PDB file of C-alpha atoms in Angstrom:
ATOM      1  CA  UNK A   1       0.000   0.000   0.000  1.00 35.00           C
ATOM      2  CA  UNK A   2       1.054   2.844  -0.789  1.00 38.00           C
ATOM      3  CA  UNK A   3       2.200   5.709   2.092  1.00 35.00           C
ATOM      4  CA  UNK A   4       0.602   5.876   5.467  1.00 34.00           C
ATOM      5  CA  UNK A   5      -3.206   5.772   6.487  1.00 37.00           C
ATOM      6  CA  UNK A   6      -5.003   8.953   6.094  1.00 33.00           C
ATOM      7  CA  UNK A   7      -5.927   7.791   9.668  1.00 35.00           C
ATOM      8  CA  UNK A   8      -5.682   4.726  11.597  1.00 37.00           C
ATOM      9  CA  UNK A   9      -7.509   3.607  14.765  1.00 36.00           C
ATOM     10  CA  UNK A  10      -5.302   0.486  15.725  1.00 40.00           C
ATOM     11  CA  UNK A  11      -5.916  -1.704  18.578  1.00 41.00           C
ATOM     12  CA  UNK A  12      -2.928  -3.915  20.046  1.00 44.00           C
ATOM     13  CA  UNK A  13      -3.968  -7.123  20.106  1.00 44.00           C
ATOM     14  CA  UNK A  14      -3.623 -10.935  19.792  1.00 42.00           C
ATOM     15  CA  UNK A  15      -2.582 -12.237  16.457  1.00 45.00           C
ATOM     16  CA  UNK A  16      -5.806 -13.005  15.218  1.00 57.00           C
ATOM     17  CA  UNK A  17      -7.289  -9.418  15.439  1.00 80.00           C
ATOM     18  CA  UNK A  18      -9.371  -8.876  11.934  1.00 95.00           C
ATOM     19  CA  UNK A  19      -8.015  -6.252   9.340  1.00 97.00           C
ATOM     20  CA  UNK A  20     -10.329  -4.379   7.626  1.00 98.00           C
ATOM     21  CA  UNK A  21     -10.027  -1.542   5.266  1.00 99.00           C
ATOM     22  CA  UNK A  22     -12.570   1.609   5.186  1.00 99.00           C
ATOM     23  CA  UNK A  23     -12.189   3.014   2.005  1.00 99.00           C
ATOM     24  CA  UNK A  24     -13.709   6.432   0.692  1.00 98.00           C
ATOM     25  CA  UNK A  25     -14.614   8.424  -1.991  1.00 97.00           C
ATOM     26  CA  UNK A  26     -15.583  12.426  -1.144  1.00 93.00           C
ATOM     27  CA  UNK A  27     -15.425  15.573  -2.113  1.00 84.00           C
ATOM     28  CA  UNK A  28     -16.453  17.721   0.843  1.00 72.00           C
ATOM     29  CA  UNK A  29     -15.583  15.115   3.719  1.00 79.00           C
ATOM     30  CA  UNK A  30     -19.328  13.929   5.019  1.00 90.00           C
ATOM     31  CA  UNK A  31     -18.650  10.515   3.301  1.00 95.00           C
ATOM     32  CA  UNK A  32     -15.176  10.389   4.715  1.00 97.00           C
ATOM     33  CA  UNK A  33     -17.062  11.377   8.296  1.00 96.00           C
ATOM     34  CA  UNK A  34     -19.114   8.225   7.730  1.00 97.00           C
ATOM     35  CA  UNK A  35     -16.147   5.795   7.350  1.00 98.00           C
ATOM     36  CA  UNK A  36     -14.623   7.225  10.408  1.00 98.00           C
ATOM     37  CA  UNK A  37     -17.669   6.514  12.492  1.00 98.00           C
ATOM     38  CA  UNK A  38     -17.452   2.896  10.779  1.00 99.00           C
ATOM     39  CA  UNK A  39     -14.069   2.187  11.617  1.00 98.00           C
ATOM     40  CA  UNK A  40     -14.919   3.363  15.150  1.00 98.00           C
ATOM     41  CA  UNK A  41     -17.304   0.812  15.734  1.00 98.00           C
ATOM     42  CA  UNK A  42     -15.010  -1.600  14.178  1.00 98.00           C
ATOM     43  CA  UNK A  43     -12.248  -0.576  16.315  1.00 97.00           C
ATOM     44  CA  UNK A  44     -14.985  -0.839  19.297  1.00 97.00           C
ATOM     45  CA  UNK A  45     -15.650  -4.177  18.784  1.00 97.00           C
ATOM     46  CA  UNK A  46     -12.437  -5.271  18.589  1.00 96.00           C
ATOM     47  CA  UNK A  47     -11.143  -5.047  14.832  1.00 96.00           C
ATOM     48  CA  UNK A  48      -8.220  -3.039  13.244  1.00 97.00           C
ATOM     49  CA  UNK A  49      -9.561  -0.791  11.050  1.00 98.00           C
ATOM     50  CA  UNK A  50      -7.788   1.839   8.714  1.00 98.00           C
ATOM     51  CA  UNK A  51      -9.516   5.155   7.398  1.00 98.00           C
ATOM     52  CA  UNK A  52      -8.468   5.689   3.772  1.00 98.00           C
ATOM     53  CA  UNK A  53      -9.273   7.912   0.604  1.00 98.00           C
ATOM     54  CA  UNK A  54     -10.059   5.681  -2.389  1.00 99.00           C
ATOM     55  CA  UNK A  55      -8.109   7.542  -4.188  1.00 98.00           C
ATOM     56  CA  UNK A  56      -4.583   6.435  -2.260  1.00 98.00           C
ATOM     57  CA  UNK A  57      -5.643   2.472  -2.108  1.00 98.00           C
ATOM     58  CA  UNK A  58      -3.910   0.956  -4.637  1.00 98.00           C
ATOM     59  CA  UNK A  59      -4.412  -2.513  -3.360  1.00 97.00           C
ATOM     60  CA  UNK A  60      -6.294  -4.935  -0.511  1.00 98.00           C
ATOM     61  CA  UNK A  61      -4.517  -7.282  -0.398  1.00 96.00           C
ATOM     62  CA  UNK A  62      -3.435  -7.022   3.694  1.00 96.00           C
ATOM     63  CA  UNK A  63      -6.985  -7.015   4.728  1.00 98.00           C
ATOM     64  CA  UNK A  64      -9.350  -9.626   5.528  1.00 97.00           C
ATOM     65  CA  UNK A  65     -12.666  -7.443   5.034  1.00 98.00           C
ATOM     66  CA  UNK A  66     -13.147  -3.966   2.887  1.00 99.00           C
ATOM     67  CA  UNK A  67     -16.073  -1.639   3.695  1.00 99.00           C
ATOM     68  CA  UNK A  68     -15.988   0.970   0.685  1.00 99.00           C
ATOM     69  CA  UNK A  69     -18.306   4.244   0.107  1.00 98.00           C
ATOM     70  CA  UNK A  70     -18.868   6.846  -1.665  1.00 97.00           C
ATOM     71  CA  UNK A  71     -20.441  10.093  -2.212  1.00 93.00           C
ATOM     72  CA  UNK A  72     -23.818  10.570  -4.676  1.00 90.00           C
ATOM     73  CA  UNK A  73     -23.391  13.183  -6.869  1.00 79.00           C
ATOM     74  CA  UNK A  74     -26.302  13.570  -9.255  1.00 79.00           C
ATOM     75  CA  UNK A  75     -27.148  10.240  -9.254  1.00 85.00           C
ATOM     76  CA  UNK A  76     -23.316   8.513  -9.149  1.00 89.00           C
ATOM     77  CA  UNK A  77     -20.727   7.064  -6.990  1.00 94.00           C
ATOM     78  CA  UNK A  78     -17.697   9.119  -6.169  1.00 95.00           C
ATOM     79  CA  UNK A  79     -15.587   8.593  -9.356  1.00 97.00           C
ATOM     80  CA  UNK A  80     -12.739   7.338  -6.721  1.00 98.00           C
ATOM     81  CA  UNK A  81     -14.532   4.928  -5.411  1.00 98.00           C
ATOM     82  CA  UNK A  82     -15.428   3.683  -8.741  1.00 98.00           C
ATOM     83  CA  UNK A  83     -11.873   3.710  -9.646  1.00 98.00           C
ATOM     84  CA  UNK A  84     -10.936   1.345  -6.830  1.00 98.00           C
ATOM     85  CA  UNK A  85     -13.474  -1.054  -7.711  1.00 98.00           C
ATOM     86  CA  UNK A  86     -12.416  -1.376 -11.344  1.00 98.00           C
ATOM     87  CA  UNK A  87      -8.336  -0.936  -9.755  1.00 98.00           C
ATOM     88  CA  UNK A  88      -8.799  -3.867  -7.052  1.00 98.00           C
ATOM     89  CA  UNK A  89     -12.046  -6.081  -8.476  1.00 98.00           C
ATOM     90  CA  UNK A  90      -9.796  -9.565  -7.986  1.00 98.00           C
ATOM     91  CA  UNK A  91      -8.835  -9.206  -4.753  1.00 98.00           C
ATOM     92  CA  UNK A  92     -11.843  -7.310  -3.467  1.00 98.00           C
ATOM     93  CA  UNK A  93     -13.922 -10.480  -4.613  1.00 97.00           C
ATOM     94  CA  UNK A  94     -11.920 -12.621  -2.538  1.00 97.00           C
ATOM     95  CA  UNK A  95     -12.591 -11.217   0.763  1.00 97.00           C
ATOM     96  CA  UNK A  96     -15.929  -9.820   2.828  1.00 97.00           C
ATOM     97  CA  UNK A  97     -17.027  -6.528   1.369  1.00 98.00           C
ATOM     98  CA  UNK A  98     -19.467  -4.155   2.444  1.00 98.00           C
ATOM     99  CA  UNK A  99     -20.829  -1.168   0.545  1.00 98.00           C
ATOM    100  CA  UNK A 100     -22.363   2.461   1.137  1.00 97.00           C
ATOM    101  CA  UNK A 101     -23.103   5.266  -0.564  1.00 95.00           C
ATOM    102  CA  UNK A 102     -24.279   9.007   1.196  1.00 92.00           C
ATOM    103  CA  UNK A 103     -25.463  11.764  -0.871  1.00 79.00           C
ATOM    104  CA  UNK A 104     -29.256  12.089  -0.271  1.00 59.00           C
ATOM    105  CA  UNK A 105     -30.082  15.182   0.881  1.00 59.00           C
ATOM    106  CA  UNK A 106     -33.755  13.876   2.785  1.00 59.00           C
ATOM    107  CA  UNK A 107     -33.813  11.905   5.704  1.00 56.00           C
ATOM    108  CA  UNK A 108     -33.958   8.510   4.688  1.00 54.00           C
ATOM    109  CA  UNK A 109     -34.449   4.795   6.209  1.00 56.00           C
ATOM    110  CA  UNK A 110     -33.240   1.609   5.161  1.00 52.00           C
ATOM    111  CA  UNK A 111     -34.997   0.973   1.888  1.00 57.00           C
ATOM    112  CA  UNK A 112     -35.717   4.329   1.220  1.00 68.00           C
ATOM    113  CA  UNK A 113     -33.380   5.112  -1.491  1.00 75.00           C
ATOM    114  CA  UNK A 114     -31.955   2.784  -4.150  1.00 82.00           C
ATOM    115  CA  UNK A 115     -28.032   2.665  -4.321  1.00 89.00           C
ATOM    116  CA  UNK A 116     -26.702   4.331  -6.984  1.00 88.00           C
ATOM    117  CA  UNK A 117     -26.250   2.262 -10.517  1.00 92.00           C
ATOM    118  CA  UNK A 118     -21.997   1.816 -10.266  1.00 93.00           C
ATOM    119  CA  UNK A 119     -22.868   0.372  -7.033  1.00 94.00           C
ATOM    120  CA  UNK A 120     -24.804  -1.824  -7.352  1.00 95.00           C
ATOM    121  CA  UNK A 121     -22.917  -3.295 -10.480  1.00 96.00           C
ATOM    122  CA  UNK A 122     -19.954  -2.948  -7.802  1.00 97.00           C
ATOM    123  CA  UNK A 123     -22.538  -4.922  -5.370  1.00 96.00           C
ATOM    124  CA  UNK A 124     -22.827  -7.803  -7.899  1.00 96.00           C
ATOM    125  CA  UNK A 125     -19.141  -7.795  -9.752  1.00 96.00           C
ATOM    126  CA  UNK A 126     -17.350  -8.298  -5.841  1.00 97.00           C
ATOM    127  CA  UNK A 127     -20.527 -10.503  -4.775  1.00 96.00           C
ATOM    128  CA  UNK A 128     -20.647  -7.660  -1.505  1.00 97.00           C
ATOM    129  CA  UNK A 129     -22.103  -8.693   1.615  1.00 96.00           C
ATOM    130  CA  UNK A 130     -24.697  -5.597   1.709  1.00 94.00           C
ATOM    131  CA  UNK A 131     -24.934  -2.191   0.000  1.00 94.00           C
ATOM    132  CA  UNK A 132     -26.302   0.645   1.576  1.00 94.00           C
ATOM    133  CA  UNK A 133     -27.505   4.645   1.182  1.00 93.00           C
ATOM    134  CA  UNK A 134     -27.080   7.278   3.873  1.00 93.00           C
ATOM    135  CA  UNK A 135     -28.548  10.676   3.917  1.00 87.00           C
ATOM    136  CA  UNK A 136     -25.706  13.281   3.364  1.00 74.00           C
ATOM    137  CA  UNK A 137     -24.759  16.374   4.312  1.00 76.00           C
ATOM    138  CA  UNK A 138     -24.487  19.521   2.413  1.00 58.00           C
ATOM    139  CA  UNK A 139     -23.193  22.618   4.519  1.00 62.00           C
ATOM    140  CA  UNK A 140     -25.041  26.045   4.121  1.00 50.00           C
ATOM    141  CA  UNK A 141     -21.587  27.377   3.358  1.00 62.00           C
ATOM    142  CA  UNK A 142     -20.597  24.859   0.034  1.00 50.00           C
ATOM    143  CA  UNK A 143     -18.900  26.371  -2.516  1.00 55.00           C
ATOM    144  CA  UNK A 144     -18.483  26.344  -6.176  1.00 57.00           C
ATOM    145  CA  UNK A 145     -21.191  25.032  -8.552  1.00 54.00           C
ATOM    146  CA  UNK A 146     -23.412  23.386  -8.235  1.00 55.00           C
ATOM    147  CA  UNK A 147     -23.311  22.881  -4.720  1.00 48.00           C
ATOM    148  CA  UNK A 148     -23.469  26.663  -3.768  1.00 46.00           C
ATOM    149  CA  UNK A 149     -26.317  27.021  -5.636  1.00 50.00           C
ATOM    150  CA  UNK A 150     -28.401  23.976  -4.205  1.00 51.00           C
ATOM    151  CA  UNK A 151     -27.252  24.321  -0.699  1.00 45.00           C
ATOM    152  CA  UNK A 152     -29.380  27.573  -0.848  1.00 52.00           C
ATOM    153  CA  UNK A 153     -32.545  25.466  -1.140  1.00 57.00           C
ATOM    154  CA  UNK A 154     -30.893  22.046   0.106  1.00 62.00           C
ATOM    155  CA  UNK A 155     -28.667  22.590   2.833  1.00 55.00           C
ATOM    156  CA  UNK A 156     -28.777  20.643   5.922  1.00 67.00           C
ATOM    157  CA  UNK A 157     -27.071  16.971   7.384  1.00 76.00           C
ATOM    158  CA  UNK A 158     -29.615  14.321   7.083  1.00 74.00           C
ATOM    159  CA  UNK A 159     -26.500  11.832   8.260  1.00 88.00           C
ATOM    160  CA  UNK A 160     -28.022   9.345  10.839  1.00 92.00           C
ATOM    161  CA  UNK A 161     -25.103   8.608  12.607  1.00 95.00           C
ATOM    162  CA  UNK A 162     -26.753   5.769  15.128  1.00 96.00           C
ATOM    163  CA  UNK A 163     -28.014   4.137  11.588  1.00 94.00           C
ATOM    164  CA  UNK A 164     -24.427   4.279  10.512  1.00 96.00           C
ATOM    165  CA  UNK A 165     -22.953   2.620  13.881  1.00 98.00           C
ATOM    166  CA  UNK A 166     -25.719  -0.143  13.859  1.00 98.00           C
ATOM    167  CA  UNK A 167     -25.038  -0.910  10.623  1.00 98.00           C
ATOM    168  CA  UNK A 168     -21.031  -1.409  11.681  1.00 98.00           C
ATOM    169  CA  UNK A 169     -22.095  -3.229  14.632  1.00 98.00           C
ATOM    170  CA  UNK A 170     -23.964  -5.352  11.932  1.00 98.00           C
ATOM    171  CA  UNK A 171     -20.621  -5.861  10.077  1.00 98.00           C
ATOM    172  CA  UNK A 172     -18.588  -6.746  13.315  1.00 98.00           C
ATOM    173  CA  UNK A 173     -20.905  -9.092  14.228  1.00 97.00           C
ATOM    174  CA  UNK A 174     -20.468 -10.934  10.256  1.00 96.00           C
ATOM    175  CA  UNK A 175     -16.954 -10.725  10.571  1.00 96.00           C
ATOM    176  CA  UNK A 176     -16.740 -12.700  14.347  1.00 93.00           C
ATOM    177  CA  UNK A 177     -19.182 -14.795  13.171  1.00 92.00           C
ATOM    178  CA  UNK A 178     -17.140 -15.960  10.431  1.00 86.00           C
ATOM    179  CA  UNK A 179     -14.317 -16.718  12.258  1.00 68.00           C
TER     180      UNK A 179
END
């Protein structure tokens, strides 16, 4: 892998602690928010889990699970996250993976919206253990277009972060139980 973790919550532990890779795609840093509050709960329940851009993953191989999202914009995944998929589709198919995507701007619940099109062909291409959406967050402030102009109208965080933790719990509890 190439240079350090854009963050890393490591816990010491016996040998058999589980690696697992959160990987991101965002431009404004609500997705990357989400993946840190996934690798807490990872980290919580007794995993080693590194925070990382998409972007800078240029392979999986030292992990045993990968839980990758990214951003919606109009209706697609973060064109990192996309990249990764396409970069690391053989060895992401040999291992646990779990998908999400944030971008929403609603509040939404756990069928509510579908996942975006490149993720779900991601879903079925790496055989993924579940693929989510989040609401997202767009800050009053955003700049540059478009998202200046919608946040006038649009703004607000419609993140659930207890969704977002129960769904890592969820993925904990797959990865001990596979064990």
């Amino acid at each position: 892998m190439a240079g350090p973790p854009l963050m890393s919550w490591q816990r010491r532990g016996g040998p058999a602690m589980t690696k697992v890779l959160v990987a991101y795609g965002s431009r404004r840093g609500s997705t990357r928010e989400i993946a840190e509050w996934v690798a807490r709960v990872l980290v919580e329940e007794g995993m080693d889990a590194d925070v990382r851009d998409a972007a800078e993953v240029r392979e999986v191989g030292d992990y045993d699970a990968v839980v990758l999202g990214g951003a919606i914009y109009f209706g697609r995944w973060h064109r990192h996250t996309r990249a990764l998929v396409r970069r690391c589709a053989r060895q992401l198919a040999e291992r646990p993976v779990w998908l999400f995507s944030s971008g929403p701007l609603q509040t939404i619940g756990d069928r509510d919206a579908p996942p975006p099109d490149a993720a779900e062909r991601a879903r079925r291409r790496l055989g993924a253990m579940e693929n989510v959406v989040f609401g997202g967050c767009l800050r009053a402030d955003a700049r540059g277009f478009p998202a200046a102009t919608m946040a006038r109208t649009a703004a607000g965080d419609f993140r659930d972060p207890e969704r977002v933790r129960a769904w890592a719990r969820d993925i904990a509890y797959d990865l001990k139980a596979s064990i």
